[in-house]
mmCIF file of C-alpha atoms and ligand atoms in Angstrom:
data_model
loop_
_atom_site.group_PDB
_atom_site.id
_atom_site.type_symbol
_atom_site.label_atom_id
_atom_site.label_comp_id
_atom_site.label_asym_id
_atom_site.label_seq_id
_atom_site.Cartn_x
_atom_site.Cartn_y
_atom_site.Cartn_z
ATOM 1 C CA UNK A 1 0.000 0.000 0.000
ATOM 2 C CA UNK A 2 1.394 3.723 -0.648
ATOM 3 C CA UNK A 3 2.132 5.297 2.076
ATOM 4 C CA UNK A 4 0.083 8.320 2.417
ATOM 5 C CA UNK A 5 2.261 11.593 2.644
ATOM 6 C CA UNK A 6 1.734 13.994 5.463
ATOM 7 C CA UNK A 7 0.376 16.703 5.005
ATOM 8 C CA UNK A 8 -1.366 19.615 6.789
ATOM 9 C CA UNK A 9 -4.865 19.417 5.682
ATOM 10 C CA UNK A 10 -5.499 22.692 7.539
ATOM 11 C CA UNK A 11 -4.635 25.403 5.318
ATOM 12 C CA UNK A 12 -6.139 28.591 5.032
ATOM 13 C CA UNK A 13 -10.247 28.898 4.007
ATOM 14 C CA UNK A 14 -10.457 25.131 5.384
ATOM 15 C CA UNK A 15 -9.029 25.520 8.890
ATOM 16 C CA UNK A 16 -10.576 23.554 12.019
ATOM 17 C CA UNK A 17 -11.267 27.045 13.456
ATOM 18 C CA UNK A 18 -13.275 28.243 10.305
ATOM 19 C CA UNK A 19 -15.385 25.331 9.856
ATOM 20 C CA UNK A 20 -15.743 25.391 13.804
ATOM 21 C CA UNK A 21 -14.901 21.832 14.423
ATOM 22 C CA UNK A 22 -16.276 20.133 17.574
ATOM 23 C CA UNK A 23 -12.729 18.961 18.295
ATOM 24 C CA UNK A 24 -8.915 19.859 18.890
ATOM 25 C CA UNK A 25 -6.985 18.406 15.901
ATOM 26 C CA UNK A 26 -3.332 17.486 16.512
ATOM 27 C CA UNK A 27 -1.941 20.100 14.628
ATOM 28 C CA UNK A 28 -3.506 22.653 17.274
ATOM 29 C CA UNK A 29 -2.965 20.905 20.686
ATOM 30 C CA UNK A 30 0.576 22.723 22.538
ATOM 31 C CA UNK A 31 3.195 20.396 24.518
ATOM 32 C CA UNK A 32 1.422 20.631 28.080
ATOM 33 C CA UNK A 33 4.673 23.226 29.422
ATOM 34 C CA UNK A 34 3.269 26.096 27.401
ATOM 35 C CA UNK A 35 -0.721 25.189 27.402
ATOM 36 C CA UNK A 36 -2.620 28.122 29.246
ATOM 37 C CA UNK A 37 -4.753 28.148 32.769
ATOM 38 C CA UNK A 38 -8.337 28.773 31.999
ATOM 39 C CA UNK A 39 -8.560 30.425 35.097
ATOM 40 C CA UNK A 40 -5.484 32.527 34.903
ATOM 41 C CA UNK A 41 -4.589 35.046 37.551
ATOM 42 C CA UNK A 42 -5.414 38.475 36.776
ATOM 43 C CA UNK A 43 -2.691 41.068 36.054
ATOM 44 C CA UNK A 44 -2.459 44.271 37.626
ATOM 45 C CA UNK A 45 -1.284 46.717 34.937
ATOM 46 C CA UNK A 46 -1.355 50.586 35.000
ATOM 47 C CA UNK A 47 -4.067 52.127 34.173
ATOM 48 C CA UNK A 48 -3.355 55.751 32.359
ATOM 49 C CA UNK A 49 -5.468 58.910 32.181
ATOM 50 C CA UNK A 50 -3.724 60.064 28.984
ATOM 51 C CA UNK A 51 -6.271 63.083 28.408
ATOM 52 C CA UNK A 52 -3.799 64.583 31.103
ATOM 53 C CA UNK A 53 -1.712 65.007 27.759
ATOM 54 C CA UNK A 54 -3.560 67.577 26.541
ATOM 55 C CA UNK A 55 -3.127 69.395 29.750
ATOM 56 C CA UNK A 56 -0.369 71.831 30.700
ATOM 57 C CA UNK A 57 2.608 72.070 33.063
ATOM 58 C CA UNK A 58 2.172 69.342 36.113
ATOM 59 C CA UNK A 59 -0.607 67.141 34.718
ATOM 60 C CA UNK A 60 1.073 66.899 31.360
ATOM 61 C CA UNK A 61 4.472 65.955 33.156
ATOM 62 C CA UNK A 62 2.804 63.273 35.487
ATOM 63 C CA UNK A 63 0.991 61.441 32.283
ATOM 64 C CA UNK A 64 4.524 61.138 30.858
ATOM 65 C CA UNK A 65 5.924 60.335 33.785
ATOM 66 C CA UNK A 66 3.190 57.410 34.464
ATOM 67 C CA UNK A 67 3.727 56.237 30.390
ATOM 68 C CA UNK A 68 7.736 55.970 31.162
ATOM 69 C CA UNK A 69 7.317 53.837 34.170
ATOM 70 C CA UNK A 70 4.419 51.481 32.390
ATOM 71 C CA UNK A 71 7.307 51.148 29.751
ATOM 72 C CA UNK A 72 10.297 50.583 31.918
ATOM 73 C CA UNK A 73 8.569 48.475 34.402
ATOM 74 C CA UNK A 74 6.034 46.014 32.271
ATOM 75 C CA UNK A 75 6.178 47.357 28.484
ATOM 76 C CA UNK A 76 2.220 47.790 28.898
ATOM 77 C CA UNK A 77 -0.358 49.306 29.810
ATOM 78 C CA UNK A 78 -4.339 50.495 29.011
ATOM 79 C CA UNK A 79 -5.014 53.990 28.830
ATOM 80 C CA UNK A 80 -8.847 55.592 28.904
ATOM 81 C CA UNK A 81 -9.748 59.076 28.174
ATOM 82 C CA UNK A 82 -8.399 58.593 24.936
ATOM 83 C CA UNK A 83 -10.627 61.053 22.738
ATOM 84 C CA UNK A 84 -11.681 57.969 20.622
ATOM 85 C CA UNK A 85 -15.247 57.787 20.740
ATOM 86 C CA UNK A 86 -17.231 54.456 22.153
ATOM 87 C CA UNK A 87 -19.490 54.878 19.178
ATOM 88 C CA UNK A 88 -15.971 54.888 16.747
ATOM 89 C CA UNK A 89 -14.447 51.814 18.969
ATOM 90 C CA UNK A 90 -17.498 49.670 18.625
ATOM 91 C CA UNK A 91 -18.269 50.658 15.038
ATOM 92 C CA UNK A 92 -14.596 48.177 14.259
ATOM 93 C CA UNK A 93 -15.349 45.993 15.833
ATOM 94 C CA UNK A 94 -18.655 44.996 14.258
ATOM 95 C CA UNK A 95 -17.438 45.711 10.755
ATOM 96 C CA UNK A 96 -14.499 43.003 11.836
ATOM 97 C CA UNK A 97 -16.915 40.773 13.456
ATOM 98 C CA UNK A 98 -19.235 40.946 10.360
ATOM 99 C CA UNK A 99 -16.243 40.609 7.893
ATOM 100 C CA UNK A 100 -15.354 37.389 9.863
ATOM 101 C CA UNK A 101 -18.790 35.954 9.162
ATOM 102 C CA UNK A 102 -18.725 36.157 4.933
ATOM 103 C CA UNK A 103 -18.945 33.190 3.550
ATOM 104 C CA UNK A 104 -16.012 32.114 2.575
ATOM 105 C CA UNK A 105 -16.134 32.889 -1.320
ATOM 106 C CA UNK A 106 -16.148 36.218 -0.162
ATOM 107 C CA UNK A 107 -12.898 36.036 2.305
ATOM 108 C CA UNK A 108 -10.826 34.015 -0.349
ATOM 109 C CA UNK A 109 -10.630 37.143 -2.477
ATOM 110 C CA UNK A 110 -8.222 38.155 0.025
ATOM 111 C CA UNK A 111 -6.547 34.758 1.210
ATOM 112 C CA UNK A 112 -2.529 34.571 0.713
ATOM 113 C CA UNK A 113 0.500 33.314 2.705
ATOM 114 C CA UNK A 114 2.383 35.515 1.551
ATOM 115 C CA UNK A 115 3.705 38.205 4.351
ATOM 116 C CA UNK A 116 4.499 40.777 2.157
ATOM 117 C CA UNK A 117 0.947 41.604 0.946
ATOM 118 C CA UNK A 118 -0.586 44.712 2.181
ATOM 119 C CA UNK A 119 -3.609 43.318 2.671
ATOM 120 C CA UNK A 120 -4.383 39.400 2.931
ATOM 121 C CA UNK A 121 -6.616 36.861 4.737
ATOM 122 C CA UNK A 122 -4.622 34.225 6.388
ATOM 123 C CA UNK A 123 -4.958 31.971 9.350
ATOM 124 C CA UNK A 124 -2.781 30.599 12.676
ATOM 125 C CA UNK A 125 0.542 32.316 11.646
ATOM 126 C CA UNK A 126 1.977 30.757 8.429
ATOM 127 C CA UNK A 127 -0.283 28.149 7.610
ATOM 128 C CA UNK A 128 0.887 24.598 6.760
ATOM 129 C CA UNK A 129 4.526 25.383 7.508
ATOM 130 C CA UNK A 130 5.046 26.313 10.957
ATOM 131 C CA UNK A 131 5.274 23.133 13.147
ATOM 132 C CA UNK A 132 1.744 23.776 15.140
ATOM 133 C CA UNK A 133 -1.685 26.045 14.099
ATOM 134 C CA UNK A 134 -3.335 28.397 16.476
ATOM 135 C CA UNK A 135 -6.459 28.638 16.705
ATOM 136 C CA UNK A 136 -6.657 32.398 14.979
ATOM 137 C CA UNK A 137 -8.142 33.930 11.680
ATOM 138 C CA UNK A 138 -6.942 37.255 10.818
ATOM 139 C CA UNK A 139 -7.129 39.948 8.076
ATOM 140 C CA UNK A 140 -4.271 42.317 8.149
ATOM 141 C CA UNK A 141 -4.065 45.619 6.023
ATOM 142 C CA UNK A 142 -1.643 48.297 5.860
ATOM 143 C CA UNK A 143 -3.156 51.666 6.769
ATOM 144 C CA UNK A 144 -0.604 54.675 6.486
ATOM 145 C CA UNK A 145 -1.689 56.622 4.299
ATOM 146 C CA UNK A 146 -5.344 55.830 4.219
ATOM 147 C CA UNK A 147 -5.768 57.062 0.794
ATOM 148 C CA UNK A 148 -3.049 54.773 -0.664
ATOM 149 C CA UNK A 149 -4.492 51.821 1.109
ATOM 150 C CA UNK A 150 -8.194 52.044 1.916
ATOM 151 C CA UNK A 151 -8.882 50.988 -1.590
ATOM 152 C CA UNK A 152 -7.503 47.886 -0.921
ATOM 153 C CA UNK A 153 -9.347 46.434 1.843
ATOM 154 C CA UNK A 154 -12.675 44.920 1.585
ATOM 155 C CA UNK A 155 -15.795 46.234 0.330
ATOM 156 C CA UNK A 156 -17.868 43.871 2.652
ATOM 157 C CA UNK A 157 -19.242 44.619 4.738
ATOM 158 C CA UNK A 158 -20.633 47.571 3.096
ATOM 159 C CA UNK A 159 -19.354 49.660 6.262
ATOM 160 C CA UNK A 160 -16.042 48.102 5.917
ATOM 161 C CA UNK A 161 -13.813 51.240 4.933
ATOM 162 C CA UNK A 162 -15.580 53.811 6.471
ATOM 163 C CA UNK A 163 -16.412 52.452 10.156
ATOM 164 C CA UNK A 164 -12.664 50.874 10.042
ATOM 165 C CA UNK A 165 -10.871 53.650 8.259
ATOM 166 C CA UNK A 166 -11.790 56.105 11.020
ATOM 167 C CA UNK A 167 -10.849 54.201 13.524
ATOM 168 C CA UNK A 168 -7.540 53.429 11.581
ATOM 169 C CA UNK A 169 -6.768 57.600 11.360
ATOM 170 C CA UNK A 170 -7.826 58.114 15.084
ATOM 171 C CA UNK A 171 -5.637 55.406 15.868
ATOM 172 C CA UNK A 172 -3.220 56.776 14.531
ATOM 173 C CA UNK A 173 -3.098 60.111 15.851
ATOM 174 C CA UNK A 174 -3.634 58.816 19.213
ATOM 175 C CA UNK A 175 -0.039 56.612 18.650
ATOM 176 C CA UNK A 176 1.828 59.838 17.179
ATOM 177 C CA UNK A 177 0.885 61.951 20.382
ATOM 178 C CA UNK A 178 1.725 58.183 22.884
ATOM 179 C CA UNK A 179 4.723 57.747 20.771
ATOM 180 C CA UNK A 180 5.642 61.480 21.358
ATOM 181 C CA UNK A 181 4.824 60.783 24.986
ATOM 182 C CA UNK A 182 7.519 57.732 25.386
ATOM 183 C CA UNK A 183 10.201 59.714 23.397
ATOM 184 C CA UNK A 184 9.973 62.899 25.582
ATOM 185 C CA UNK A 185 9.851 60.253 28.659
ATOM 186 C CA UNK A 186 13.339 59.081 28.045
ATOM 187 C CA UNK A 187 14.710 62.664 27.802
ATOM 188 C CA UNK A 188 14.770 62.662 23.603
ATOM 189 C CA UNK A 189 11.816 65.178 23.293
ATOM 190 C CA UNK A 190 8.176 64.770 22.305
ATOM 191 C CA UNK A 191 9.402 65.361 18.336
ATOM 192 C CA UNK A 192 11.854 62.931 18.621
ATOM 193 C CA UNK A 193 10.221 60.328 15.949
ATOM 194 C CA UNK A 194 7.280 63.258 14.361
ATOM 195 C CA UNK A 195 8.040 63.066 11.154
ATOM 196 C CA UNK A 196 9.469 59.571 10.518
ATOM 197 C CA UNK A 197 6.367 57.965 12.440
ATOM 198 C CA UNK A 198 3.627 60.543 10.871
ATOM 199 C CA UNK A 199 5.159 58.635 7.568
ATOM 200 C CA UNK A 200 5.552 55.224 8.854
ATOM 201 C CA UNK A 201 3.992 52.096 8.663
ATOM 202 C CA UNK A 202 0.691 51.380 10.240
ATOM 203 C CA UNK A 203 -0.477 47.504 10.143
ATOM 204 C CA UNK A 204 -3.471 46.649 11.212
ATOM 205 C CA UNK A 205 -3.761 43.215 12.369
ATOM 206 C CA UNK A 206 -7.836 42.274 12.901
ATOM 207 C CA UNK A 207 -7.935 39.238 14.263
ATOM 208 C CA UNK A 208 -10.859 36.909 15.035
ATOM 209 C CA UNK A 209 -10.745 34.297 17.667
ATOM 210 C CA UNK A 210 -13.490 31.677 16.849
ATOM 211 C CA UNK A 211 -14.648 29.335 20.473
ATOM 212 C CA UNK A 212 -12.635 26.602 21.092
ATOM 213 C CA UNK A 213 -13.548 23.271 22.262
ATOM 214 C CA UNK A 214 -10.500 22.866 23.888
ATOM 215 C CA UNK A 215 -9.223 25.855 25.290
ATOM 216 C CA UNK A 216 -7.042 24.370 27.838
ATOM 217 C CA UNK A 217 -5.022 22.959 24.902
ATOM 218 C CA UNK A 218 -4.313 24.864 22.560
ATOM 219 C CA UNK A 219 -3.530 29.229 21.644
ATOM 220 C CA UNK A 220 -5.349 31.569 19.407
ATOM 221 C CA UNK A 221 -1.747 33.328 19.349
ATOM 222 C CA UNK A 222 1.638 31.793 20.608
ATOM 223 C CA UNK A 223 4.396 33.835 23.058
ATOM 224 C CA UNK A 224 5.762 36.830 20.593
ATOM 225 C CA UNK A 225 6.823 40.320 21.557
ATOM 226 C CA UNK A 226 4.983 43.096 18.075
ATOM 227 C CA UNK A 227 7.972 44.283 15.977
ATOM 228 C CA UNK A 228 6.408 47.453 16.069
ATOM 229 C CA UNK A 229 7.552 50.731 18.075
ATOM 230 C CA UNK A 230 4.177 50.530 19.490
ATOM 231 C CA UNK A 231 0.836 48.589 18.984
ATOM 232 C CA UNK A 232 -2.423 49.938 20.519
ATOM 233 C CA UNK A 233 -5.155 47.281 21.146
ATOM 234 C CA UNK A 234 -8.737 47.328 20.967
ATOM 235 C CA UNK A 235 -10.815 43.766 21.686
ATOM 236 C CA UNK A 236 -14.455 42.920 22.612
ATOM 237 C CA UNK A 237 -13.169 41.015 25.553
ATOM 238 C CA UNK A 238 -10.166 39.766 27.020
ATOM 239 C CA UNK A 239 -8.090 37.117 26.142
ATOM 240 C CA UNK A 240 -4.780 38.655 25.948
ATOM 241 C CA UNK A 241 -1.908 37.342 28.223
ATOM 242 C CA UNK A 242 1.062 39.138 29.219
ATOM 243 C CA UNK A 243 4.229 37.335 30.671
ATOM 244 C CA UNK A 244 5.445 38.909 33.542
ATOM 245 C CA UNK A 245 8.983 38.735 33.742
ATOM 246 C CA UNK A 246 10.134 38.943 36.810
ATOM 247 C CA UNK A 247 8.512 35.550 38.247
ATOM 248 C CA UNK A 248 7.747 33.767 34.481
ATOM 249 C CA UNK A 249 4.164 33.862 35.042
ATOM 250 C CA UNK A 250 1.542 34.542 32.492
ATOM 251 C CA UNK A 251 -1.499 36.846 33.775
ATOM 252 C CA UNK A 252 -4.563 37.641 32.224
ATOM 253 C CA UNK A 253 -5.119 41.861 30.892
ATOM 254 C CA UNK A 254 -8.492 42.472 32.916
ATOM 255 C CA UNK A 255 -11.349 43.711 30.741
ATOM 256 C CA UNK A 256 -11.626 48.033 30.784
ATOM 257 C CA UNK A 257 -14.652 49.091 28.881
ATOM 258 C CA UNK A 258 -13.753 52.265 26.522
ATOM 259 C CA UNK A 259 -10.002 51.086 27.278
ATOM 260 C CA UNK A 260 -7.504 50.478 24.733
ATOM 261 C CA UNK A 261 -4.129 48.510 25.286
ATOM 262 C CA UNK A 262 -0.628 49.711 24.181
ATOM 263 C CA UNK A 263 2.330 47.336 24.004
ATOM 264 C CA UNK A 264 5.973 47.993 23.803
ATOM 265 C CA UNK A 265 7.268 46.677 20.592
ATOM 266 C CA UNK A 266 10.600 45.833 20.010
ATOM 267 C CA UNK A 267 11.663 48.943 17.923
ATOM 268 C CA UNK A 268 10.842 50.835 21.225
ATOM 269 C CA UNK A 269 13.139 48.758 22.931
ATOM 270 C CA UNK A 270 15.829 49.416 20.670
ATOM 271 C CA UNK A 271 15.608 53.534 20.529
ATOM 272 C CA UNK A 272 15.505 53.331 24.304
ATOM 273 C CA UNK A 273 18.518 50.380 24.483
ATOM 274 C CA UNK A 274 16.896 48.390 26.578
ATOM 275 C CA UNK A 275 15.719 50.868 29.120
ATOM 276 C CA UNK A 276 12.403 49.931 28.223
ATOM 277 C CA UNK A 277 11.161 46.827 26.798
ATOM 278 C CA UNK A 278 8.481 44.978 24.493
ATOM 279 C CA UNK A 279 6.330 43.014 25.914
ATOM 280 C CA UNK A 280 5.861 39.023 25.748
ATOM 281 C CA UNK A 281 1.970 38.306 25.217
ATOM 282 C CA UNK A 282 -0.077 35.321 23.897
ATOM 283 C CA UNK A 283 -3.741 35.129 23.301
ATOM 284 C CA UNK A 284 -5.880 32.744 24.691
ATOM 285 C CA UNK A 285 -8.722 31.093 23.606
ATOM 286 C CA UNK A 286 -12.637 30.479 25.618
ATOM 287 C CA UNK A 287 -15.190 27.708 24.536
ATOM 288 C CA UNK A 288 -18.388 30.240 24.448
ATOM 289 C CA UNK A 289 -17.906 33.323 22.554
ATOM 290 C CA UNK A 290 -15.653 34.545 19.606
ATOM 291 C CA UNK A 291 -13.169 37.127 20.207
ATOM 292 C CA UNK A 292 -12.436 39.934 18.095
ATOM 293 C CA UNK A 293 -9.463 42.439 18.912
ATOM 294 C CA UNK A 294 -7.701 44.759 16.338
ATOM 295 C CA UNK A 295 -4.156 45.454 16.803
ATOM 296 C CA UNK A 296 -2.726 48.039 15.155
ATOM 297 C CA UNK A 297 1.086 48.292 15.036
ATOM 298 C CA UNK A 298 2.782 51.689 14.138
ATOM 299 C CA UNK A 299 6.723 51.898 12.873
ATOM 300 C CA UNK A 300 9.096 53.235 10.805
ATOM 301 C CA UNK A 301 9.001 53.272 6.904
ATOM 302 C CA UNK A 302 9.173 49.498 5.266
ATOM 303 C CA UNK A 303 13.148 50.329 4.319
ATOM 304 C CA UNK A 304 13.616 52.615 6.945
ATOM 305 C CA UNK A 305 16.224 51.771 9.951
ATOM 306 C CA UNK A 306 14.855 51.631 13.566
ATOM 307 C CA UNK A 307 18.314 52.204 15.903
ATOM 308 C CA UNK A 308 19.275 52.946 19.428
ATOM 309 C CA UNK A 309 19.535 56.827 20.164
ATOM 310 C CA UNK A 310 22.839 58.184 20.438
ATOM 311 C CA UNK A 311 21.467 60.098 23.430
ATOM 312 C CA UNK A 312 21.126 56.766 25.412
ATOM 313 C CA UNK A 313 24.656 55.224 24.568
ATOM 314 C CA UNK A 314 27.655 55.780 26.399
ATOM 315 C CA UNK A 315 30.664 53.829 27.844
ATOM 316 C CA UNK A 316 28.806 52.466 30.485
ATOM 317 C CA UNK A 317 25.630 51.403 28.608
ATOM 318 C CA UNK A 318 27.112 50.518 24.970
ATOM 319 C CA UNK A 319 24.691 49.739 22.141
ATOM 320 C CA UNK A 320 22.785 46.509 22.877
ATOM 321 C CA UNK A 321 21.103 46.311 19.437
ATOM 322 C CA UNK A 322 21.372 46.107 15.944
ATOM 323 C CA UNK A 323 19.276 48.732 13.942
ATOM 324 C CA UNK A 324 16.320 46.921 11.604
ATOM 325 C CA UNK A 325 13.730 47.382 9.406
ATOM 326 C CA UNK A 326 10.176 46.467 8.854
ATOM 327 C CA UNK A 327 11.405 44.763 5.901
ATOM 328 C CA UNK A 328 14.122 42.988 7.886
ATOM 329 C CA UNK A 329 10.805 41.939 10.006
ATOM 330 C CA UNK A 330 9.180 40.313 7.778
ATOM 331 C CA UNK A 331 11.908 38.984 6.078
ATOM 332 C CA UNK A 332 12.602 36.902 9.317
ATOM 333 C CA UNK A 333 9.208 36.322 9.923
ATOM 334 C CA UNK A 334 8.742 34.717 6.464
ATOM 335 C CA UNK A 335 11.928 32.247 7.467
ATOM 336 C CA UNK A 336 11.132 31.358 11.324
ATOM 337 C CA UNK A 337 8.462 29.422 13.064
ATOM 338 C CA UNK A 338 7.474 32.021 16.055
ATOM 339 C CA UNK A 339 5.879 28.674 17.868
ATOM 340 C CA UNK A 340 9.099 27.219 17.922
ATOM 341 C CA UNK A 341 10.361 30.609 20.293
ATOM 342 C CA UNK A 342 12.223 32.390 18.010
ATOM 343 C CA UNK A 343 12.009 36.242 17.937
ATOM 344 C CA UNK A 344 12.971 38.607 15.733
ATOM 345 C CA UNK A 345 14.411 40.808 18.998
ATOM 346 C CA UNK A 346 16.581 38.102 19.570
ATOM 347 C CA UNK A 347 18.846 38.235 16.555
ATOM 348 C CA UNK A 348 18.855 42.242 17.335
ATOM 349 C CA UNK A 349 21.100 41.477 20.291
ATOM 350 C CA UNK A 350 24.915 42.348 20.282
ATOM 351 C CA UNK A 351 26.923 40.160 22.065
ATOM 352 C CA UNK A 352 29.642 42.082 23.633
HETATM 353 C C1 LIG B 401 -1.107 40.584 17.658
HETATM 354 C C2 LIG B 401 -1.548 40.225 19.024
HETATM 355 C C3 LIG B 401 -3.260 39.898 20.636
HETATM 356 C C4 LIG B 401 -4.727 39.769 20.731
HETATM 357 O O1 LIG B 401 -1.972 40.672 16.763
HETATM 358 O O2 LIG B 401 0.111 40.777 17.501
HETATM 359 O O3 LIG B 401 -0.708 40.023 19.861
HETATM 360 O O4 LIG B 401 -5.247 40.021 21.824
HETATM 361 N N1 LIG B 401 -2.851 40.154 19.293
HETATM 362 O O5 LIG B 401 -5.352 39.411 19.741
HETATM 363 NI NI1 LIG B 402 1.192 40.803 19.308
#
């Protein structure tokens, strides 16, 4: 008898976690050292008032103080009294939620494996070629400018563009004036990045957790830290999972209505050298409901270099990183299996 040849019969459009299977296929289940708690402890993360930004003198100074510790100390935090409107927040994430539920005809307009497409349907992380599948579908699409990208994205839901193109340009004003907030926090000056971030990328990764029958098994996202300078998170209920370093446990981000979540990504934590530092997170999955969350991660230019200040160098504290690129990104991310632990931060490293 031939011997049958192995192959991944999950690849993306025919996915366990699209056809909603009543079961955990191999593929999906993670060795029992890295499965999650479903009743993980909560963490305690700062909470930041960043309309104190707008403010003057002491109130301004305290915000920026609070948004340097939250970086130094745990590379995250939510913020409220954003300026973003509940009305803009939850018109994303229906348009998402309805995208999610197309039939699939209408999804596999967009489907592609390739990481280099500005806009592109996919599911788990690279489909059929990393060693396990997580239990995510996503649509990502570039965003900065709007007008050279909007076009792109889907026309269904009818509301698509419109409800997720103004959240896209709040977005990202709110990340120039955080962004402007960490830079003057480590003494560099809230124009530090202006004009090279008003320019930069803007990905937004929309990503749609369906319920899991096995939660307790498997990840809707394995442990990575974003690429990004920053990435500002908005879900419809929680299921992210931040690693806190200094005892190796993983703790649940408490749900904040009207809240958004910004990480540290690792272009952050090679301006600062190290002084602050991207976060490790992982989402996690719940039998009942599907989660939605949109990430959207803000950087440099595709080709341009993200280094470590000069201003943050000296004998004492040498340069701890190589500078990168987007590009350089997703070149590694096209060649390495993030399931298997290996992050792109890591081959940033010098070793003196
Ligand atoms: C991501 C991510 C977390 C989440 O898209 O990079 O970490 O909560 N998402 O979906
Ligand atoms: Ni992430």
């Amino acid at each position: 008898m031939a011997e049958e040849k192995k192959s991944n019969p999950f690849t993306i459009g025919n996915t366990a976690q699209e056809r909603g299977f009543s079961y955990v296929p191999d593929q999906y289940v993670i060795p029992s050292s890295s499965r999650p708690s479903l009743d993980p402890e909560v963490a305690n993360v700062p909470v930041i008032d960043i309309g104190k930004l707008r403010e003057e003198g002491v109130q301004r100074a305290n915000a920026i103080q609070e948004i340097g510790n939250a970086c130094r100390d745990v590379g995250f935090f939510q913020i409220v009294n954003h300026g973003i409107s509940q009305s803009v927040l939850d018109g994303a994430l229906s348009v998402a939620s309805d995208f999610f539920k197309l039939p699939t005809s209408e999804k596999a307009k967009f489907m592609s494996s390739d990481v280099c497409k500005p806009v592109r349907y996919a599911t788990s992380i690279k489909d059929g070629i990393d060693k396990f599948q997580y239990w995510r579908v996503f649509l990502k699409h570039y965003a900065n400018p709007l007008a050279e990208w909007i076009d792109l994205w889907p026309k269904n839901p009818p509301e698509y563009r419109e409800k997720m193109g103004t959240y896209s340009a709040e977005i990202k004003n709110l990340s120039l004036n955080i962004m402007g907030a960490v830079t003057e926090s480590l003494g560099l000056g809230p124009k530090y990045l202006r004009n090279k971030i008003g320019d930069g990328m803007q990905v937004m990764a929309v990503n749609c957790y369906p319920p899991c029958p096995r939660p307790e098994m498997t990840l809707g996202l394995p442990p990575h830290s974003d690429y990004s300078c920053l990435t500002i998170i908005l879900q419809s209920s929680p299921g992210l999972e931040i690693l806190d370093k200094r005892d190796g446990n993983w703790r649940l981000v408490p749900k904040l209505n009207g809240a958004l979540q910004v990480h540290v990504g690792d272009h952050f934590e090679v301006l600062s050298n190290g002084i602050y530092k991207s976060v490790v997170h992982r989402a996690v999955l719940n039998s009942e409901k599907t989660r939605i969350s949109i990430a959207s991660l803000h950087s440099l230019g595709m080709d341009e270099k993200m280094g470590t200040a000069k201003e943050l160098q000296d004998d004492n504290l040498p340069k701890k990183y190589r500078e990168s690129s987007f590009r350089d990104f997703l070149n590694f991310i096209s060649k390495n299996d993030l399931g298997e632990g290996k992050s792109f931060l890591d081959t940033l490293k010098i070793k003196y």
